mmCIF file of C-alpha atoms in Angstrom:
data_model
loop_
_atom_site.group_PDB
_atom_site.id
_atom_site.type_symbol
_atom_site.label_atom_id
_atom_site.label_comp_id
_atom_site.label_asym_id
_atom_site.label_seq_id
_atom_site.Cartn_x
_atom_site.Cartn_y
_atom_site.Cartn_z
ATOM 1 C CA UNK A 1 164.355 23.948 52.072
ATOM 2 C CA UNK A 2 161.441 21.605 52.555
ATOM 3 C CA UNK A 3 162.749 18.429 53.886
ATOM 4 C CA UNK A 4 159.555 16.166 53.460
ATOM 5 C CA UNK A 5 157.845 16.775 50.339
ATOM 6 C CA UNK A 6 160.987 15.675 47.570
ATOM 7 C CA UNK A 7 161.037 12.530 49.821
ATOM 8 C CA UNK A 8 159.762 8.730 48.240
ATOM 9 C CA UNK A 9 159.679 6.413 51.149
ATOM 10 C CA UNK A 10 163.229 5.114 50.650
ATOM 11 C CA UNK A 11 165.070 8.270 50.081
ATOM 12 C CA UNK A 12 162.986 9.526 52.963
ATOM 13 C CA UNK A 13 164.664 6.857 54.898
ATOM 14 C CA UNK A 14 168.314 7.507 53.583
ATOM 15 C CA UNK A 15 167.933 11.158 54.090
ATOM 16 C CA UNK A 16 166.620 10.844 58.292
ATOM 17 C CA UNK A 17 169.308 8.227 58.533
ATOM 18 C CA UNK A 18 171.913 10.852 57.300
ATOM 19 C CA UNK A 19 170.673 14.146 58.924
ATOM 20 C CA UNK A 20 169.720 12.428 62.424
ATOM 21 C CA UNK A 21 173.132 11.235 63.248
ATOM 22 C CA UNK A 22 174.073 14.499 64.041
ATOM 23 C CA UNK A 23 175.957 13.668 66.884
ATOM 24 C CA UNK A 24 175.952 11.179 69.398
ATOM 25 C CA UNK A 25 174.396 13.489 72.616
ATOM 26 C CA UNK A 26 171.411 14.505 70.516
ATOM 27 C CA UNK A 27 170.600 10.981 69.827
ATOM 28 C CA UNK A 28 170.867 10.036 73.211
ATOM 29 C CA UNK A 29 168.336 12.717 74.180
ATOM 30 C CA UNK A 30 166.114 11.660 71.158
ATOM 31 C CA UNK A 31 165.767 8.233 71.808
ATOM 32 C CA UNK A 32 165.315 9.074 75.602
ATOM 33 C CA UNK A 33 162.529 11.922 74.818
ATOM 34 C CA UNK A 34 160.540 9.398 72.503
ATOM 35 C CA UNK A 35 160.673 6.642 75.245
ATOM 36 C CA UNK A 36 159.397 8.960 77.952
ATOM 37 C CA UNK A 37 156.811 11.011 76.074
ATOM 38 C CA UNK A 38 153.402 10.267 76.692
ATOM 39 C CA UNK A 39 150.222 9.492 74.047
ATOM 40 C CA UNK A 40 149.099 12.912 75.453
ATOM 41 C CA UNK A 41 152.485 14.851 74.899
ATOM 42 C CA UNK A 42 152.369 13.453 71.442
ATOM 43 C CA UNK A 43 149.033 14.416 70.866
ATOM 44 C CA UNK A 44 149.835 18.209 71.930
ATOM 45 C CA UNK A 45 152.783 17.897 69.569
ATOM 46 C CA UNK A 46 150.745 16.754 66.336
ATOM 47 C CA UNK A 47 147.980 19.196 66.482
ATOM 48 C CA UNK A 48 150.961 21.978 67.042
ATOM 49 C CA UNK A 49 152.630 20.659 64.011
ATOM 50 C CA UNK A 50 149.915 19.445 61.644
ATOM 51 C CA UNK A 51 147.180 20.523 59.555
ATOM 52 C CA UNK A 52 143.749 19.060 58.933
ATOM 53 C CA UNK A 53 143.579 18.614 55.118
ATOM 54 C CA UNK A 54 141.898 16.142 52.843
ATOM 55 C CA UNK A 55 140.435 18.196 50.159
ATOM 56 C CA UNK A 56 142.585 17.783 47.793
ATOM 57 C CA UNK A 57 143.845 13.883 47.998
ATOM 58 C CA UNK A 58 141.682 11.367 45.796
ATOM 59 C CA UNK A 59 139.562 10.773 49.728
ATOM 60 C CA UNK A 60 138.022 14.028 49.703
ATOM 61 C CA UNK A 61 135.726 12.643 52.061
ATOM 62 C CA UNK A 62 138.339 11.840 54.461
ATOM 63 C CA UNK A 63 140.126 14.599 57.450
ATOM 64 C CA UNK A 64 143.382 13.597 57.999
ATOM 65 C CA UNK A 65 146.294 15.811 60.254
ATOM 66 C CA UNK A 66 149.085 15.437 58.182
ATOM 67 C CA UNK A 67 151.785 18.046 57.322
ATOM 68 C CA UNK A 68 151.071 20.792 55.160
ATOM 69 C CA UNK A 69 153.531 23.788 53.234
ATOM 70 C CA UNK A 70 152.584 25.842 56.442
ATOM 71 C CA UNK A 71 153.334 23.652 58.929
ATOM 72 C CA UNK A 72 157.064 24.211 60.562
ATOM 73 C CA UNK A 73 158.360 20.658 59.957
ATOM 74 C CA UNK A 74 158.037 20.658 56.313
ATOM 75 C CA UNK A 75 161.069 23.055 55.600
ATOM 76 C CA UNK A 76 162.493 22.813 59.452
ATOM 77 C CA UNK A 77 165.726 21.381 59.861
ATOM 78 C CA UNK A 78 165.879 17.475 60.379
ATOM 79 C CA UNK A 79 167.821 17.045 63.445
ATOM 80 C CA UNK A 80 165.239 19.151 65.230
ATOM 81 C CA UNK A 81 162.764 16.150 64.796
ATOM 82 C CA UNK A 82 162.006 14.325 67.755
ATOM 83 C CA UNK A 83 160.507 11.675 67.208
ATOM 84 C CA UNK A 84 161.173 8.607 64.391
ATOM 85 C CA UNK A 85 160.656 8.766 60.679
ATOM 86 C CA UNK A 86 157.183 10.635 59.874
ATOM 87 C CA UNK A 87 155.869 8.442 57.667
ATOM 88 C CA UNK A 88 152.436 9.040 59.258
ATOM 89 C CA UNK A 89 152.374 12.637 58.375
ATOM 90 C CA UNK A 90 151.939 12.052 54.448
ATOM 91 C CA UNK A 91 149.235 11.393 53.171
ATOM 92 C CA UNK A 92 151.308 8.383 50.324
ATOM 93 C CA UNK A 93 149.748 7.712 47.029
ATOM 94 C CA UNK A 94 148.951 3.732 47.334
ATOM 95 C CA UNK A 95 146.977 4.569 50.578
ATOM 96 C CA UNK A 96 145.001 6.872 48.484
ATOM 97 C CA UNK A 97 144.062 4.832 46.023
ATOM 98 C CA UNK A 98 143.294 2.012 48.431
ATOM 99 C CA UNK A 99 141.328 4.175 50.435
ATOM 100 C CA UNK A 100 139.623 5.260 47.532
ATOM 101 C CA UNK A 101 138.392 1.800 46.310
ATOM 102 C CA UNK A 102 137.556 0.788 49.963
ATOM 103 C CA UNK A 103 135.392 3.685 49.729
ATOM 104 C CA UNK A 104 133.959 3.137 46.346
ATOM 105 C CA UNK A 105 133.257 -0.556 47.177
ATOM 106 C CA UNK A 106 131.917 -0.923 50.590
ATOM 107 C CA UNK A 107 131.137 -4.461 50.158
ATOM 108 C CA UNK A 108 134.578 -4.906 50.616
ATOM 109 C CA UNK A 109 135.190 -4.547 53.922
ATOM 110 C CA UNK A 110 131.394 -4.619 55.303
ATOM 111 C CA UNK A 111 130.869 -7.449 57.944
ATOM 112 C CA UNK A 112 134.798 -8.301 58.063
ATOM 113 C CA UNK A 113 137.746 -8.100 60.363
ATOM 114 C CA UNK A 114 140.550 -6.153 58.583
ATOM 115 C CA UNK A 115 144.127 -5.392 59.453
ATOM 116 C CA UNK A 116 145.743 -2.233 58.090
ATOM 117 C CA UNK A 117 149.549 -3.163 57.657
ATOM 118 C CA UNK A 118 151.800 -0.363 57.924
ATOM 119 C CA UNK A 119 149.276 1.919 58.530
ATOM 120 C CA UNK A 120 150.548 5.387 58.478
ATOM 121 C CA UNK A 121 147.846 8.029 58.827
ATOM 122 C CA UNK A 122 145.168 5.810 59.511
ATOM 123 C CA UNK A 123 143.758 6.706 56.165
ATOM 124 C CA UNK A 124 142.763 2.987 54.956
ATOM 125 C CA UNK A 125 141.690 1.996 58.316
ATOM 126 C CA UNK A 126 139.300 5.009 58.324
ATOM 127 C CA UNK A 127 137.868 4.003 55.056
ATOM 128 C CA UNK A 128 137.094 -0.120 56.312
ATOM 129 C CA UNK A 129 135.576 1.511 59.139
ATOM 130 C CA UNK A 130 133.369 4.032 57.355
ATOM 131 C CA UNK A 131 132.711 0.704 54.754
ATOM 132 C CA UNK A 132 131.514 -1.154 58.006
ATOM 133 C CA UNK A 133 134.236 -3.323 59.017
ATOM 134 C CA UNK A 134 133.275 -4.911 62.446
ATOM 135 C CA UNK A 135 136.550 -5.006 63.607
ATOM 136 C CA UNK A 136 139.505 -2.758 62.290
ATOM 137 C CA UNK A 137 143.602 -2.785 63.424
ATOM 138 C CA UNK A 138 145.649 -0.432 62.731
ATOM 139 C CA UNK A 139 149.309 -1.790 62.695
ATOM 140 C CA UNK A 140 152.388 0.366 62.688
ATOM 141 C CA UNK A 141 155.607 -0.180 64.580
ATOM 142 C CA UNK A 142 155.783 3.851 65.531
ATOM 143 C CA UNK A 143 153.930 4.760 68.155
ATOM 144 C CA UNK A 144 153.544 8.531 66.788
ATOM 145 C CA UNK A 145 151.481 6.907 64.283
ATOM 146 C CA UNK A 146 149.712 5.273 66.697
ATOM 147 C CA UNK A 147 148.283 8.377 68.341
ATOM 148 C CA UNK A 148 148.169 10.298 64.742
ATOM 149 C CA UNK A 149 145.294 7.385 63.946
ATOM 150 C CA UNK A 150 143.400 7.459 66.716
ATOM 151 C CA UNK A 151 143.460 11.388 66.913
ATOM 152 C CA UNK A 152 141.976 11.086 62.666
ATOM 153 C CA UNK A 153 139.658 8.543 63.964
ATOM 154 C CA UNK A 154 137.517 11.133 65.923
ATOM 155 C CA UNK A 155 138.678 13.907 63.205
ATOM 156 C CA UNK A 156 136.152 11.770 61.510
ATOM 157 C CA UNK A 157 133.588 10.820 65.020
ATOM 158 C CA UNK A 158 134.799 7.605 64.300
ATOM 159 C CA UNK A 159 135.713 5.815 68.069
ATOM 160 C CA UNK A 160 139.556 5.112 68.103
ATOM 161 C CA UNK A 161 140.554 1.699 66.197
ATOM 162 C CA UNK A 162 142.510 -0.904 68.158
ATOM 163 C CA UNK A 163 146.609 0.240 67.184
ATOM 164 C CA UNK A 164 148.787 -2.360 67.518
ATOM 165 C CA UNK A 165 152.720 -1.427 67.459
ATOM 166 C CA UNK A 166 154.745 -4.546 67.122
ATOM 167 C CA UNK A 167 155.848 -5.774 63.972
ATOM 168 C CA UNK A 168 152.745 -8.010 62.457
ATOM 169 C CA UNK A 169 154.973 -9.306 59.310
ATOM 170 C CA UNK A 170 155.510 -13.060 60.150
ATOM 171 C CA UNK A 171 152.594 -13.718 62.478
ATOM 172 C CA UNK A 172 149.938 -15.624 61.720
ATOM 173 C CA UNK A 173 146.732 -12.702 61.673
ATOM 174 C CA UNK A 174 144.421 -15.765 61.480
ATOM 175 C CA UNK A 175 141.703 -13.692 63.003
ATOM 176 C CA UNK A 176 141.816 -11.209 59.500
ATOM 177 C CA UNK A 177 139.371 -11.508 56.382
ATOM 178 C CA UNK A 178 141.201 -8.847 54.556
ATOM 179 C CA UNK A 179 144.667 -7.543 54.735
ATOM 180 C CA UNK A 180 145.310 -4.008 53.377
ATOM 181 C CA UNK A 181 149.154 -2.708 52.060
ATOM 182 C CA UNK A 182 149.489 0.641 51.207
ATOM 183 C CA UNK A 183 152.577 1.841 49.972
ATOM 184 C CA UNK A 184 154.691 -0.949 51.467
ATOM 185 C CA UNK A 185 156.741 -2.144 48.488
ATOM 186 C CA UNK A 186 159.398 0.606 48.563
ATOM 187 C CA UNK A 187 162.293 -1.713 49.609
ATOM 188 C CA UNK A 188 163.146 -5.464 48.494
ATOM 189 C CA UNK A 189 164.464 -6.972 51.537
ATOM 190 C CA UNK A 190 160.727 -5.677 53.028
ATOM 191 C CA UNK A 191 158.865 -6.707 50.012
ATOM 192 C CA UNK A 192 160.489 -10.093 50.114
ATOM 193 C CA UNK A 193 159.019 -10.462 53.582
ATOM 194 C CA UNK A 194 155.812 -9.621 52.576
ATOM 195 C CA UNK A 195 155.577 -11.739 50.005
ATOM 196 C CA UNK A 196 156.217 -14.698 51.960
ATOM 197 C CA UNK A 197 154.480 -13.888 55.022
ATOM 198 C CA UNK A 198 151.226 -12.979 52.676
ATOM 199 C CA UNK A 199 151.577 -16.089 51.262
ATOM 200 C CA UNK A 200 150.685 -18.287 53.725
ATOM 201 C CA UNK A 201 147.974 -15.916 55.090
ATOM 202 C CA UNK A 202 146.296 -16.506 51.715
ATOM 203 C CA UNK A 203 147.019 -20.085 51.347
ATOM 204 C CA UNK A 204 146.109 -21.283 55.074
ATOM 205 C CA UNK A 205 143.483 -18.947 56.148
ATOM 206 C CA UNK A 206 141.734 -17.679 52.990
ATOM 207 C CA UNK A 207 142.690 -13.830 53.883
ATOM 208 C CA UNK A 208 141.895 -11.539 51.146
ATOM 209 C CA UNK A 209 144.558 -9.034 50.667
ATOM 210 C CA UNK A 210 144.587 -5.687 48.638
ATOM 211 C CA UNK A 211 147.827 -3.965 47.887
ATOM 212 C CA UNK A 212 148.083 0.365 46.754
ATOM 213 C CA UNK A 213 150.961 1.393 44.951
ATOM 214 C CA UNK A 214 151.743 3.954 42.376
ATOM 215 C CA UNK A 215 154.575 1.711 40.527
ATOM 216 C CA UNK A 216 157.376 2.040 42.281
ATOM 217 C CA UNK A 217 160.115 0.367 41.033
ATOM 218 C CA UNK A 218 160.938 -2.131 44.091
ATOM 219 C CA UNK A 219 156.881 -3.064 43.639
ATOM 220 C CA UNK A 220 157.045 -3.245 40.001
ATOM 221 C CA UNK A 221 160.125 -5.248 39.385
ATOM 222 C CA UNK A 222 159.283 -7.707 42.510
ATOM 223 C CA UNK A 223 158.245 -11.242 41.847
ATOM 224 C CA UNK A 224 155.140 -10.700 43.941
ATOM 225 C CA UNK A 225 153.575 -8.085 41.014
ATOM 226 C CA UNK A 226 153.294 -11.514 38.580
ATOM 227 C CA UNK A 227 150.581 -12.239 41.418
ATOM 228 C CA UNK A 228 148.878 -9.429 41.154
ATOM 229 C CA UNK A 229 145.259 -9.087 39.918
ATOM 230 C CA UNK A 230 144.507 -5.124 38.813
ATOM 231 C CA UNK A 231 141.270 -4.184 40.774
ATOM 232 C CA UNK A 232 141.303 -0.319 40.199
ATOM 233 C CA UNK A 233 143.415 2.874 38.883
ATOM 234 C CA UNK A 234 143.067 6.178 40.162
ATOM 235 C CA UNK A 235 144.109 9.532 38.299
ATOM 236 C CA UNK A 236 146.398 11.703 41.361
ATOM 237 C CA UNK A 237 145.410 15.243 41.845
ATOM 238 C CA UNK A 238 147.725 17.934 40.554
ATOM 239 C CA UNK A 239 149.599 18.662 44.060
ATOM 240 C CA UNK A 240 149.658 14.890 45.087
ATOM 241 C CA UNK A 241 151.711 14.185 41.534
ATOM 242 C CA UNK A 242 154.164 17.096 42.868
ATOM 243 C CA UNK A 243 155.367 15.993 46.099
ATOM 244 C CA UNK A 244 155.853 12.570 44.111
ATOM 245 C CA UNK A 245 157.738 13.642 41.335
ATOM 246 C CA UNK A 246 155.634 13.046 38.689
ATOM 247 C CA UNK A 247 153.565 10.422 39.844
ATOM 248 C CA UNK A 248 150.763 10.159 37.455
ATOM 249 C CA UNK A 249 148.427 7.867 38.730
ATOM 250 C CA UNK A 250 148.290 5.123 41.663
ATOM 251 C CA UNK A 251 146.894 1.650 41.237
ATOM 252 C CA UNK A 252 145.153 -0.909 43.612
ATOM 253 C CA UNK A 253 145.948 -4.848 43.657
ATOM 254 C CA UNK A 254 144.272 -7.879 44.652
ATOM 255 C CA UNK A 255 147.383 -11.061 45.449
ATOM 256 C CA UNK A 256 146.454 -14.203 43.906
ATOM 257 C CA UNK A 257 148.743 -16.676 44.786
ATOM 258 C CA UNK A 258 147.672 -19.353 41.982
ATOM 259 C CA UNK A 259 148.336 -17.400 39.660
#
C-alpha cells in the first residue's frame, strides 16, 4: 500500500504518529540513528531513495528529488523510516503555486532578502533565487530537509542557500523583505501562531509576505484568510490533483493586515 501519496499534511502527521510508535526499542534506535547521522549519510540516503522529477508539477522548470511511485518508501512500511516526517519529499500544492508566481513575477523577489518558512523541498527558495533574490533562507526544523535543499540547489547549479533549522515562528526576521508560506495552514494551533507572529513582521518591519495554499480547510476557515489579498490561481496537473484527493487548483496570497 502506498503510505505517502493518500496523505494531506495533517493526516500525514496522525498516520507517522500512529505507525512509528511501534515499540519503544525501535524508537530508541530511531531517534539515536537521526542524531548521529551525518549531512553526508543523509545525502547517500536521499539520492538512494528519491527521484529527480519536476516535469509534471506546475514548476516544470524546476528539478526537485522528491519521492516518486518507484521509489521504495512510497509503498514501504512506515516503521522502516528512519528519519522524521518526510514532508520534504513532496512536492505540496501551495509551494507550487507559490513557486510558480515567484517564477512568473521575478520582480518579486529581485534585489530582496527572503525567508522561506517551512521550507520543505526547497522548491520556493529555488524559485527567489532563480528570480534574483540577494539573499535566500531556507527554514525548516528537520534537518533531512535541510540537506534535501541544498542537494536541489545544485540539481539546479544553484550554490547551496543558507538552511537554518530552528524554529523561526516568533522571532523577529527583521533582516527579511519578503516572507514566503507554502502549505503551512494545515493545523489551527500552527496557523494561530502564524498569524500572530506575521503580524508584527508586517506591522513593525514592512515585510511583505506571500502565502500558497490549495484551500484547505484549517486555511480557509482561519481568521487570517479575511486578510488575505488573492494575487494568483493556478490550475494543478492531472497527477498532482491525485495524490491530493481532488485538489483542483492551488491559490497564492498576499497578508494585508489593514484590511
Amino acid at each position: 500500500m502506498n503510505m505517502w501519496r493518500l496523505l494531506t499534511p495533517p493526516k500525514f502527521t496522525r498516520y507517522v504518529k500512529i505507525c512509528f510508535r511501534v515499540s519503544k526499542q525501535a524508537n530508541s534506535h530511531r531517534c539515536f540513528s537521526i542524531s548521529c547521522q551525518s549531512d553526508e549519510y543523509i545525502r547517500r540516503f536521499i539520492s538512494e531513495h528519491t527521484e529527480i522529477v519536476g516535469e509534471q508539477s506546475l514548476t516544470p522548470e524546476v528539478k526537485l528529488r522528491l519521492f516518486t511511485t518507484n521509489c521504495r518508501f512510497w509503498r514501504e512500511r512506515p516503521e522502516l523510516w528512519p528519519f522524521g516526517d518526510p514532508y520534504w519529499a513532496i512536492y505540496w500544492p501551495g509551494g507550487q503555486a507559490l513557486s510558480r508566481y515567484l517564477l512568473d513575477n521575478p520582480g518579486v523577489c529581485r534585489g530582496k532578502a527572503v525567508l522561506d518558512l517551512g521550507s520543505g523541498c526547497g522548491a520556493s527558495t529555488i524559485a527567489a533565487k532563480l528570480c534574483g533574490a540577494v539573499h535566500v533562507v531556507a527554514n525548516d526544523i528537520d534537518n533531512v530537509a535541510a540537506v534535501a535543499t541544498q542537494m536541489n540547489f545544485e540539481l539546479n547549479g544553484l550554490e547551496p542557500p543558507v538552511c537554518l533549522t530552528d524554529n523561526m515562528i516568533g522571532s523577529q526576521a527583521s533582516c527579511f523583505d519578503l516572507i514566503l508560506l507554502g502549505d503551512m495552514f494545515y493545523d489551527e494551533a500552527l496557523a494561530t501562531s502564524l498569524h500572530s507572529w506575521l503580524d508584527r513582521c508586517v506591522k513593525t518591519h514592512g515585510t511583505k509576505v506571500l502565502i500558497g495554499d490549495p484551500g484547505r480547510a484549517q486555511f480557509e476557515e482561519h481568521g487570517i484568510r479575511q486578510l488575505l489579498r488573492q494575487l494568483a490561481q493556478y490550475e494543478l496537473p492531472e497527477s498532482v490533483r491525485e495524490e491530493n484527493y481532488g485538489l483542483t487548483c492551488s491559490r497564492v496570497w498576499c497578508y494585508r493586515p489593514e484590511l
